[in-house]
XYZ file of C-alpha atoms in Angstrom:
612
model
C 0.000 0.000 0.000
C 0.988 3.520 -0.322
C 0.541 6.326 2.161
C 1.247 9.954 1.386
C 2.802 11.630 4.424
C 3.670 15.292 4.954
C 7.255 16.264 5.689
C 8.996 19.678 6.155
C 8.571 22.100 3.220
C 10.909 22.810 0.347
C 10.561 25.352 -2.534
C 7.037 24.862 -3.816
C 5.939 24.523 -7.440
C 4.079 27.824 -7.193
C 7.298 29.685 -6.385
C 9.212 27.815 -9.091
C 6.451 28.605 -11.586
C 6.593 32.305 -10.630
C 10.354 32.336 -11.153
C 9.780 30.766 -14.562
C 7.248 33.486 -15.454
C 9.703 36.189 -14.453
C 12.473 34.545 -16.460
C 10.307 34.337 -19.579
C 8.936 37.868 -19.350
C 5.427 36.776 -18.358
C 5.437 38.325 -14.898
C 2.279 40.241 -15.678
C 0.324 37.041 -16.042
C -1.863 36.088 -13.093
C -0.879 32.903 -11.266
C -3.573 31.431 -9.049
C -3.021 28.395 -6.815
C -6.307 26.996 -5.613
C -6.716 25.170 -2.299
C -6.703 21.396 -2.799
C -4.648 21.470 -5.989
C -1.352 19.629 -6.334
C 0.489 22.927 -6.039
C -1.255 23.902 -2.805
C -0.666 20.473 -1.293
C 3.011 20.581 -2.172
C 3.241 24.147 -0.778
C 2.149 22.762 2.574
C 4.104 19.507 2.620
C 6.962 19.717 0.166
C 7.466 15.943 0.205
C 5.776 12.580 0.127
C 6.180 9.080 1.517
C 5.095 6.058 -0.471
C 4.072 3.214 1.856
C 3.680 -0.224 0.304
C 1.881 -2.850 2.352
C 3.409 -6.324 2.362
C 2.136 -9.516 3.961
C 5.404 -11.457 3.734
C 8.219 -11.269 6.281
C 11.731 -10.283 5.256
C 13.878 -13.418 5.376
C 17.147 -11.454 5.198
C 18.547 -8.094 4.150
C 21.677 -9.873 2.978
C 21.590 -10.299 -0.811
C 23.582 -13.495 -0.298
C 20.802 -15.108 1.769
C 17.483 -13.527 0.736
C 15.100 -15.590 -1.405
C 11.603 -14.307 -0.601
C 9.873 -11.955 -3.021
C 9.655 -9.018 -0.598
C 13.359 -9.249 0.214
C 14.549 -9.683 -3.375
C 12.268 -6.859 -4.528
C 13.897 -4.547 -1.982
C 17.354 -5.627 -3.073
C 16.477 -4.674 -6.647
C 15.859 -1.168 -5.304
C 19.029 -0.981 -3.227
C 21.647 -2.569 -5.499
C 22.418 -2.587 -9.203
C 22.791 -5.845 -11.148
C 25.126 -6.087 -14.140
C 22.112 -5.968 -16.451
C 18.445 -5.075 -16.121
C 15.207 -5.855 -17.972
C 13.416 -3.298 -20.116
C 9.974 -2.533 -18.623
C 8.334 -2.618 -22.052
C 9.142 -6.190 -23.067
C 11.767 -7.488 -20.586
C 14.654 -7.603 -23.074
C 18.121 -7.164 -21.557
C 19.357 -3.603 -21.085
C 22.391 -2.090 -19.309
C 22.565 -1.958 -15.538
C 25.883 -1.574 -13.732
C 27.406 -2.807 -16.986
C 26.988 -0.590 -20.041
C 28.157 -3.192 -22.572
C 29.317 -6.807 -22.789
C 31.050 -9.088 -25.260
C 31.956 -12.750 -25.363
C 34.847 -14.657 -26.894
C 34.177 -16.827 -29.931
C 34.024 -19.956 -27.771
C 31.616 -18.221 -25.300
C 33.943 -19.036 -22.399
C 35.147 -15.504 -21.647
C 32.772 -12.613 -21.047
C 33.936 -9.023 -20.705
C 31.690 -6.350 -19.195
C 32.237 -2.594 -19.318
C 31.293 -1.107 -15.936
C 29.741 2.345 -15.985
C 31.700 5.287 -14.635
C 28.656 7.106 -13.220
C 27.508 4.585 -10.597
C 28.282 5.762 -7.064
C 27.787 3.972 -3.769
C 25.543 5.913 -1.412
C 28.532 6.598 0.875
C 30.235 8.501 -1.924
C 32.670 5.898 -3.252
C 32.560 4.942 -6.905
C 31.207 1.522 -7.854
C 33.781 -0.373 -9.897
C 34.473 -3.697 -11.549
C 36.338 -4.698 -8.398
C 33.045 -4.641 -6.463
C 31.454 -6.993 -8.988
C 34.496 -9.285 -9.053
C 34.566 -9.447 -5.263
C 30.814 -10.244 -5.106
C 31.141 -13.151 -7.529
C 34.406 -14.450 -6.041
C 32.892 -14.478 -2.570
C 29.983 -16.575 -3.879
C 32.464 -18.924 -5.575
C 34.669 -19.382 -2.495
C 32.152 -19.346 0.367
C 29.170 -21.758 0.193
C 27.253 -19.583 2.648
C 27.562 -16.602 0.303
C 26.141 -18.772 -2.484
C 22.952 -19.633 -0.581
C 20.562 -17.432 -2.553
C 22.149 -17.086 -5.987
C 24.873 -19.723 -6.192
C 23.461 -21.278 -9.362
C 24.655 -18.269 -11.344
C 28.327 -18.693 -10.348
C 28.619 -22.485 -10.094
C 30.083 -22.588 -13.616
C 32.467 -19.659 -13.130
C 36.169 -20.574 -13.387
C 37.659 -17.144 -12.684
C 36.453 -13.565 -12.203
C 38.854 -10.631 -12.433
C 38.790 -6.840 -12.653
C 41.850 -5.755 -14.676
C 40.791 -2.121 -14.292
C 37.928 -0.187 -12.601
C 35.725 -0.304 -15.715
C 36.423 -3.859 -16.889
C 35.029 -7.097 -15.476
C 36.133 -10.416 -16.977
C 34.356 -13.694 -16.231
C 35.906 -16.927 -17.471
C 33.616 -19.950 -17.576
C 34.226 -23.684 -17.259
C 31.744 -24.233 -20.084
C 29.335 -21.966 -21.991
C 26.516 -20.466 -19.892
C 23.296 -19.086 -21.369
C 22.527 -16.706 -18.470
C 25.476 -14.350 -18.886
C 23.215 -11.421 -19.819
C 20.727 -12.320 -17.084
C 22.853 -12.677 -13.943
C 20.240 -11.685 -11.353
C 22.804 -11.086 -8.612
C 22.942 -7.855 -6.576
C 26.447 -6.368 -6.717
C 27.602 -5.230 -3.266
C 30.325 -2.749 -2.215
C 33.556 -4.611 -1.482
C 34.770 -2.012 1.030
C 31.727 -2.713 3.217
C 31.141 -6.436 2.794
C 34.763 -7.617 3.021
C 34.474 -6.952 6.767
C 31.793 -9.658 7.177
C 33.166 -12.837 8.753
C 30.229 -15.277 8.722
C 27.941 -14.990 5.706
C 25.584 -17.655 7.055
C 24.564 -15.473 9.988
C 25.037 -11.893 8.793
C 21.603 -10.486 7.889
C 22.740 -6.901 7.244
C 19.998 -5.489 9.474
C 21.857 -3.735 12.290
C 23.662 -0.734 10.756
C 21.846 1.943 8.736
C 21.829 3.440 6.202
C 22.875 0.391 4.177
C 25.370 1.285 1.478
C 24.029 0.575 -2.008
C 24.035 1.986 -5.535
C 20.435 1.391 -6.594
C 17.679 4.013 -6.863
C 16.925 3.779 -3.119
C 18.947 3.510 0.108
C 17.694 1.324 2.986
C 17.563 3.537 6.079
C 15.711 1.540 8.761
C 14.182 -1.877 9.447
C 12.058 -3.476 12.162
C 11.193 -7.162 11.872
C 7.571 -7.698 10.798
C 6.912 -3.966 11.106
C 8.515 -1.966 8.325
C 11.513 -1.258 6.149
C 12.259 2.317 5.111
C 14.153 3.642 2.113
C 15.209 7.091 0.874
C 15.976 8.115 -2.704
C 19.577 7.704 -3.760
C 20.249 11.224 -5.010
C 23.388 9.941 -6.774
C 21.615 7.213 -8.764
C 22.884 7.387 -12.347
C 19.430 6.998 -13.928
C 17.962 9.789 -11.772
C 16.530 9.904 -8.264
C 12.979 8.640 -7.536
C 10.285 11.321 -7.144
C 8.873 10.215 -3.768
C 10.910 11.420 -0.812
C 10.593 8.176 1.133
C 9.533 4.621 0.372
C 8.200 2.434 3.198
C 7.284 -1.238 3.038
C 4.944 -1.847 5.949
C 4.014 -5.292 7.200
C 0.297 -6.101 7.374
C -0.833 -9.494 8.551
C -4.478 -8.706 7.796
C -5.271 -7.944 4.146
C -8.722 -6.614 4.992
C -7.181 -4.009 7.301
C -4.914 -2.887 4.502
C -7.827 -2.544 2.096
C -9.784 -0.576 4.688
C -6.836 1.804 4.977
C -6.880 2.237 1.204
C -10.575 3.038 1.251
C -10.037 5.691 3.928
C -7.169 7.242 1.992
C -4.597 6.298 4.620
C -2.638 4.259 2.093
C -2.380 4.501 -1.667
C -1.346 1.086 -3.006
C -2.486 -2.430 -2.093
C -1.025 -5.551 -3.748
C -2.320 -9.136 -3.641
C -6.029 -8.398 -3.519
C -8.596 -11.139 -3.288
C -11.206 -11.165 -6.073
C -13.836 -10.010 -3.580
C -11.682 -7.099 -2.454
C -10.958 -6.106 -6.047
C -14.646 -6.198 -6.969
C -15.542 -3.962 -4.023
C -12.778 -1.469 -4.810
C -13.618 -1.107 -8.518
C -16.760 0.873 -7.714
C -15.125 3.361 -5.354
C -14.089 6.889 -6.194
C -10.395 7.657 -6.685
C -9.461 3.962 -6.668
C -8.333 1.977 -9.689
C -7.760 -1.777 -9.827
C -4.922 -3.254 -11.862
C -5.836 -6.746 -13.065
C -3.112 -8.099 -15.360
C -1.370 -11.389 -16.197
C 1.080 -12.155 -13.407
C 4.585 -13.618 -13.341
C 3.789 -16.135 -10.596
C 2.556 -19.681 -10.470
C 0.531 -21.212 -7.645
C 1.365 -24.831 -6.933
C 1.053 -27.833 -4.697
C 4.496 -29.059 -3.623
C 5.093 -32.596 -2.410
C 7.876 -33.503 0.022
C 9.964 -35.984 -1.991
C 11.899 -37.018 1.099
C 14.059 -34.211 2.465
C 17.736 -35.013 2.140
C 21.146 -33.361 2.047
C 24.004 -33.670 -0.407
C 25.824 -35.913 2.057
C 23.039 -38.461 1.525
C 21.463 -38.095 4.953
C 17.685 -37.797 5.127
C 15.758 -35.674 7.593
C 12.301 -34.327 8.305
C 9.073 -36.201 8.916
C 7.444 -36.251 5.484
C 4.907 -39.034 4.884
C 6.713 -41.856 3.087
C 3.594 -42.740 1.104
C 4.282 -39.637 -0.998
C 7.533 -41.200 -2.200
C 5.338 -43.475 -4.309
C 4.770 -41.837 -7.738
C 1.381 -43.557 -7.983
C 0.151 -41.777 -4.856
C 1.341 -38.437 -6.234
C -0.345 -39.212 -9.548
C -3.651 -40.001 -7.832
C -3.555 -36.759 -5.854
C -2.761 -34.901 -9.073
C -5.790 -36.461 -10.808
C -8.038 -35.419 -7.925
C -7.403 -31.657 -8.233
C -9.948 -29.725 -10.300
C -8.015 -26.708 -11.592
C -11.015 -25.317 -13.445
C -13.006 -25.121 -10.232
C -10.101 -23.430 -8.419
C -9.779 -20.770 -11.127
C -13.546 -20.176 -11.182
C -14.366 -20.414 -7.485
C -11.217 -19.437 -5.577
C -9.671 -16.945 -8.006
C -13.065 -16.036 -9.495
C -11.623 -15.890 -12.982
C -8.600 -13.737 -12.064
C -6.171 -16.519 -12.976
C -5.344 -19.008 -15.715
C -5.497 -22.769 -15.217
C -2.062 -24.113 -14.292
C -0.132 -26.574 -16.416
C 3.618 -26.075 -16.832
C 6.058 -24.431 -14.476
C 6.502 -21.201 -16.492
C 3.468 -18.840 -16.699
C 1.940 -18.047 -20.127
C 3.302 -14.489 -19.870
C 6.722 -15.889 -20.847
C 5.568 -17.131 -24.220
C 8.706 -18.773 -25.609
C 9.166 -20.900 -22.469
C 5.508 -21.653 -21.737
C 4.705 -25.372 -21.896
C 1.519 -27.384 -21.682
C 1.114 -31.168 -21.746
C -0.171 -33.001 -24.777
C -3.612 -34.607 -24.458
C -2.165 -38.063 -23.777
C 0.141 -36.704 -21.082
C -2.264 -34.346 -19.354
C -3.572 -35.346 -15.940
C -6.988 -33.768 -16.136
C -9.412 -33.888 -13.227
C -10.563 -37.513 -13.073
C -11.416 -38.758 -9.557
C -12.556 -42.131 -10.892
C -9.153 -42.664 -12.490
C -7.486 -41.566 -9.242
C -9.420 -44.332 -7.433
C -8.193 -46.886 -9.982
C -4.582 -45.744 -9.658
C -4.650 -46.155 -5.885
C -6.408 -49.510 -6.047
C -3.915 -50.850 -8.604
C -0.996 -49.623 -6.484
C -2.299 -51.586 -3.479
C -3.819 -48.776 -1.428
C -7.125 -50.349 -0.504
C -10.000 -48.899 1.489
C -11.052 -50.355 4.812
C -14.628 -50.902 5.918
C -14.869 -47.278 7.036
C -13.854 -46.039 3.588
C -10.368 -44.934 4.665
C -7.538 -45.541 2.240
C -4.743 -47.571 3.855
C -1.016 -47.244 3.276
C 1.422 -50.120 2.743
C 1.969 -50.126 6.500
C -1.736 -50.710 7.111
C -2.252 -47.237 8.560
C -4.761 -44.740 7.126
C -3.382 -42.301 4.570
C -3.513 -38.928 6.300
C -1.470 -36.013 5.006
C -0.586 -32.531 6.252
C -0.293 -29.456 4.056
C 1.544 -26.249 4.975
C -0.685 -23.209 4.502
C 0.214 -19.504 4.673
C -2.043 -17.969 7.326
C -1.971 -14.616 5.507
C -3.127 -16.110 2.202
C -6.893 -16.661 1.866
C -6.296 -18.625 -1.329
C -4.408 -21.313 0.599
C -7.275 -21.727 3.032
C -9.911 -21.851 0.294
C -7.976 -24.345 -1.834
C -7.274 -26.410 1.280
C -11.004 -26.910 1.823
C -11.464 -28.140 -1.743
C -8.559 -30.568 -1.379
C -10.026 -31.934 1.841
C -13.265 -32.582 -0.012
C -11.752 -34.076 -3.175
C -9.148 -36.215 -1.456
C -11.605 -37.177 1.252
C -13.678 -38.917 -1.437
C -10.582 -40.982 -2.230
C -10.417 -41.985 1.420
C -7.418 -39.765 2.146
C -7.375 -37.367 5.084
C -5.830 -33.914 4.911
C -4.920 -31.568 7.756
C -4.460 -27.942 6.672
C -1.799 -26.358 8.896
C -1.899 -22.564 8.469
C 1.104 -20.743 9.924
C 2.275 -17.133 9.967
C 5.611 -18.375 8.607
C 5.969 -21.723 6.896
C 9.750 -21.393 6.528
C 10.784 -23.219 9.703
C 8.992 -26.538 9.100
C 9.685 -26.263 5.368
C 13.496 -26.077 5.629
C 13.454 -28.826 8.255
C 11.485 -31.101 5.931
C 8.676 -31.317 8.484
C 5.772 -31.358 6.032
C 3.966 -33.685 3.639
C 2.670 -31.124 1.147
C 2.791 -27.350 0.919
C 1.225 -24.504 -1.025
C 4.059 -23.125 -3.096
C 4.621 -20.276 -5.527
C 7.453 -18.398 -7.208
C 7.835 -15.288 -9.292
C 9.460 -16.249 -12.581
C 12.102 -14.026 -14.176
C 12.270 -13.367 -17.930
C 15.141 -15.861 -17.971
C 13.834 -19.013 -16.227
C 17.222 -20.434 -15.207
C 16.991 -19.546 -11.522
C 13.490 -20.832 -10.864
C 14.438 -24.112 -12.577
C 17.739 -24.379 -10.715
C 16.015 -24.609 -7.328
C 14.928 -28.142 -8.239
C 18.412 -29.443 -9.016
C 20.418 -31.774 -6.795
C 23.152 -29.179 -6.378
C 20.864 -26.865 -4.422
C 20.234 -29.381 -1.626
C 21.831 -28.396 1.697
C 25.332 -29.800 2.219
C 24.221 -31.474 5.465
C 20.883 -31.562 7.317
C 22.148 -28.736 9.522
C 22.987 -26.452 6.614
C 20.787 -24.258 4.454
C 20.414 -24.673 0.709
C 18.790 -22.949 -2.230
C 16.413 -25.847 -2.907
C 12.691 -25.195 -3.027
C 11.392 -28.518 -1.754
C 14.252 -31.042 -1.923
C 13.636 -32.358 -5.441
C 16.669 -34.222 -6.816
C 16.001 -35.925 -10.148
C 18.901 -36.979 -12.391
C 16.916 -36.642 -15.618
C 15.835 -33.110 -14.681
C 19.436 -32.267 -13.751
C 20.688 -33.487 -17.123
C 18.228 -31.282 -18.986
C 19.097 -28.322 -16.754
C 22.783 -28.748 -17.561
C 22.004 -28.800 -21.300
C 19.861 -25.656 -21.305
C 22.446 -23.800 -19.245
C 24.995 -23.999 -22.075
C 22.626 -23.630 -25.031
C 22.811 -20.227 -26.760
C 20.383 -21.039 -29.561
C 17.122 -19.508 -28.300
C 14.797 -22.060 -29.921
C 16.843 -25.065 -28.783
C 17.108 -23.699 -25.261
C 13.350 -23.062 -25.098
C 12.773 -26.681 -26.136
C 15.033 -27.925 -23.336
C 13.227 -25.722 -20.792
C 9.913 -27.195 -21.954
C 11.300 -30.722 -21.579
C 12.309 -29.858 -18.017
C 8.777 -28.738 -17.260
C 7.438 -31.935 -18.805
C 9.687 -33.990 -16.530
C 8.652 -31.999 -13.464
C 5.009 -32.518 -14.427
C 5.426 -36.275 -14.848
C 7.161 -36.800 -11.498
C 4.206 -35.221 -9.697
C 6.411 -33.431 -7.176
C 5.038 -30.077 -8.319
C 1.383 -29.639 -9.245
C 0.966 -26.166 -10.770
C -2.698 -25.349 -10.161
C -3.000 -21.773 -11.431
C -1.236 -18.678 -12.725
C -2.848 -15.897 -10.659
C -3.301 -12.426 -12.114
C -1.564 -9.472 -10.534
C -4.546 -8.010 -8.672
C -3.684 -4.628 -7.153
C -5.316 -1.278 -6.400
C -4.129 2.280 -5.974
C -5.535 5.719 -5.230
C -5.507 8.043 -8.225
C -5.597 11.074 -5.925
C -2.251 10.025 -4.432
C -0.355 8.319 -7.258
C -0.409 10.198 -10.538
C 1.557 7.699 -12.613
C 3.550 4.505 -12.196
C 5.170 2.036 -14.603
C 3.784 -1.459 -15.021
C 5.881 -4.338 -16.345
C 5.296 -5.130 -19.098
C 4.028 -1.659 -19.899
C 1.217 -2.922 -22.144
C -0.551 -4.741 -19.279
C 1.614 -5.845 -16.410
C 2.177 -5.897 -12.690
C 3.373 -3.220 -10.270
C 4.364 -5.318 -7.282
C 7.272 -7.763 -7.593
C 8.692 -6.606 -10.916
C 11.855 -7.756 -12.680
C 13.504 -4.446 -11.879
C 12.864 -1.250 -9.940
C 10.568 0.445 -12.450
C 7.347 0.799 -10.432
C 8.645 2.580 -7.333
C 11.461 4.396 -9.152
C 9.035 5.859 -11.713
C 6.127 6.629 -9.363
C 4.946 10.251 -9.534
C 3.074 11.649 -6.517
C -0.219 13.275 -7.430
C 0.819 16.307 -5.379
C 3.892 16.760 -7.565
C 2.435 15.753 -10.919
C 2.663 19.264 -12.297
C 6.273 19.615 -11.156
C 8.051 16.480 -12.272
C 11.603 17.772 -12.070
C 14.135 15.072 -11.160
C 13.574 11.354 -10.968
C 12.368 9.261 -13.836
C 11.597 10.694 -17.221
C 8.653 8.489 -18.083
C 5.708 6.914 -16.324
C 2.845 4.662 -17.233
C -0.475 5.545 -15.629
C -2.373 2.451 -14.579
C -6.115 2.580 -15.039
C -8.918 0.405 -16.267
C -9.673 0.898 -19.923
C -7.426 2.159 -22.733
C -3.651 1.825 -23.221
C -1.778 4.859 -24.493
C 1.756 6.148 -24.629
C 2.437 8.572 -21.789
C 4.501 11.657 -22.587
C 6.396 13.582 -19.924
C 7.438 17.139 -20.723
C 9.425 19.633 -18.680
C 7.343 20.182 -15.545
C 4.219 18.602 -17.074
C 2.730 15.129 -17.366
C 0.239 14.380 -20.141
C -1.606 11.106 -20.640
C -4.661 8.978 -20.157
C -5.106 6.234 -17.649
C -4.793 2.728 -18.952
C -5.284 -0.781 -17.812
C -2.235 -2.118 -16.781
C -0.556 -12.550 -5.665
C -0.016 -13.697 -2.454
C 3.758 -14.031 -2.057
C 5.045 -17.421 -1.121
C 8.739 -18.190 -1.274
C 10.256 -15.819 -3.829
């Protein structure tokens, strides 16, 4: 959500406009500032605070550890990556690096580091910072927790001069223009001794070179950021950005209705429907970049071969997973739970990413078929007793647990349907809703879990979290795995796509990986939820969606939304900050033009966060 807050005054637009009239010889022209206009509001306040409500806890402020969507979204604001994604169509554009080239054999990549990127403490950002970041991830397993898949194939990283970064690979790597790794300042981070425990949440402001600087943080309360006035692309227009934790989504919506906040992400369909009819509120309903899935514990284990956790061993049987898969009615979930604000789930990559989107052929598809699910269980030896309860191989009733996010109404609603559908199979289901599912999840103490990830334009990372290499080293360690999947066939396909530069061939490999994941039944993608968000038009004048044609605001592949946001109170004085903005509305899509001190344009149409 977004709240506009008054802070001490600065030179107001009215005074700047008067100076402009004097300078252009128009001093005789009357200038009237009416009460309630943007100029009058800015005369009184001089600044604004944008408060975004979040329902997900910060897992870490260390870019080396953070994996949750809220945390990684904040890191995109605080640190530059080598490259970025264009908000229009997500193609690769310069970030900290202004250019890049590869050797003929694709094993050596050279990046030109920009000269105009400055750390917020005044020091210049250089290639040495990038080299140190990658080398630390290569040499310290704890520093590779969040993003280690990107550097696992690196042989050597050097910085021969401040503007040149050279990465030498063991074998070709297709993600070299999509390394989604925050670059940190060497002079700050080289003082850290234990990367497994350092959460970067004690000393503020946190030194970064992104559009914002993190200035304060309280666990499950808020995180505050200020504009980085030295940001090479231009400083953001809002004077402060606050992410405030809300456990109750209804309370957040009520605050929006009262004008106390200006932006609310992750709306339920009912909330969105109620808000669409209210004055000064617009709802953004656009294809999202997330999938919503059912994850099965495949038997939590570490790379040392030791198993842990208390997952139900019946779920190690692919026939049981297949039967559960067949007893999930995706159409009903899209219609009843998401009320049409989603697309039926199939492959792992949402339809928004067209070249990588996969769907099963008719013969492969596991459509809703409870009768077939009964047959599968019967044939596999899971018979019903006289009371109608399905029995496991050990003679005990099949009863499963599913981890549910207490802050996500979708989890609770879907859980009720699963209890009904699986109950008819004779299988019991206990829905365990927790404020934070992370603790039992990483310990392997679950049978099933509601899962979801935001997918980047390059799908490498979200596929890598299901490879054997991301399992924790030992049961006591942490890993980058999502839910302990380790499948040799999947790993082989992952290794092939990682070195394939031909776009069509790589897309085919990614689709084969999704097909394999589908067939194993470890991940049941049930839906691709829309980005369902609302904002107050009397507080936010314009803001960039991604993609611009009809995309999301929250959880973007970049910093475009909050960096570009124009306060309504400053709309007629847009000096500084971003040069363009896309106004999100309901109906038509138009190109928005920003002139000097003026913003012209029409409004246009532009979910719950789980693990990333």
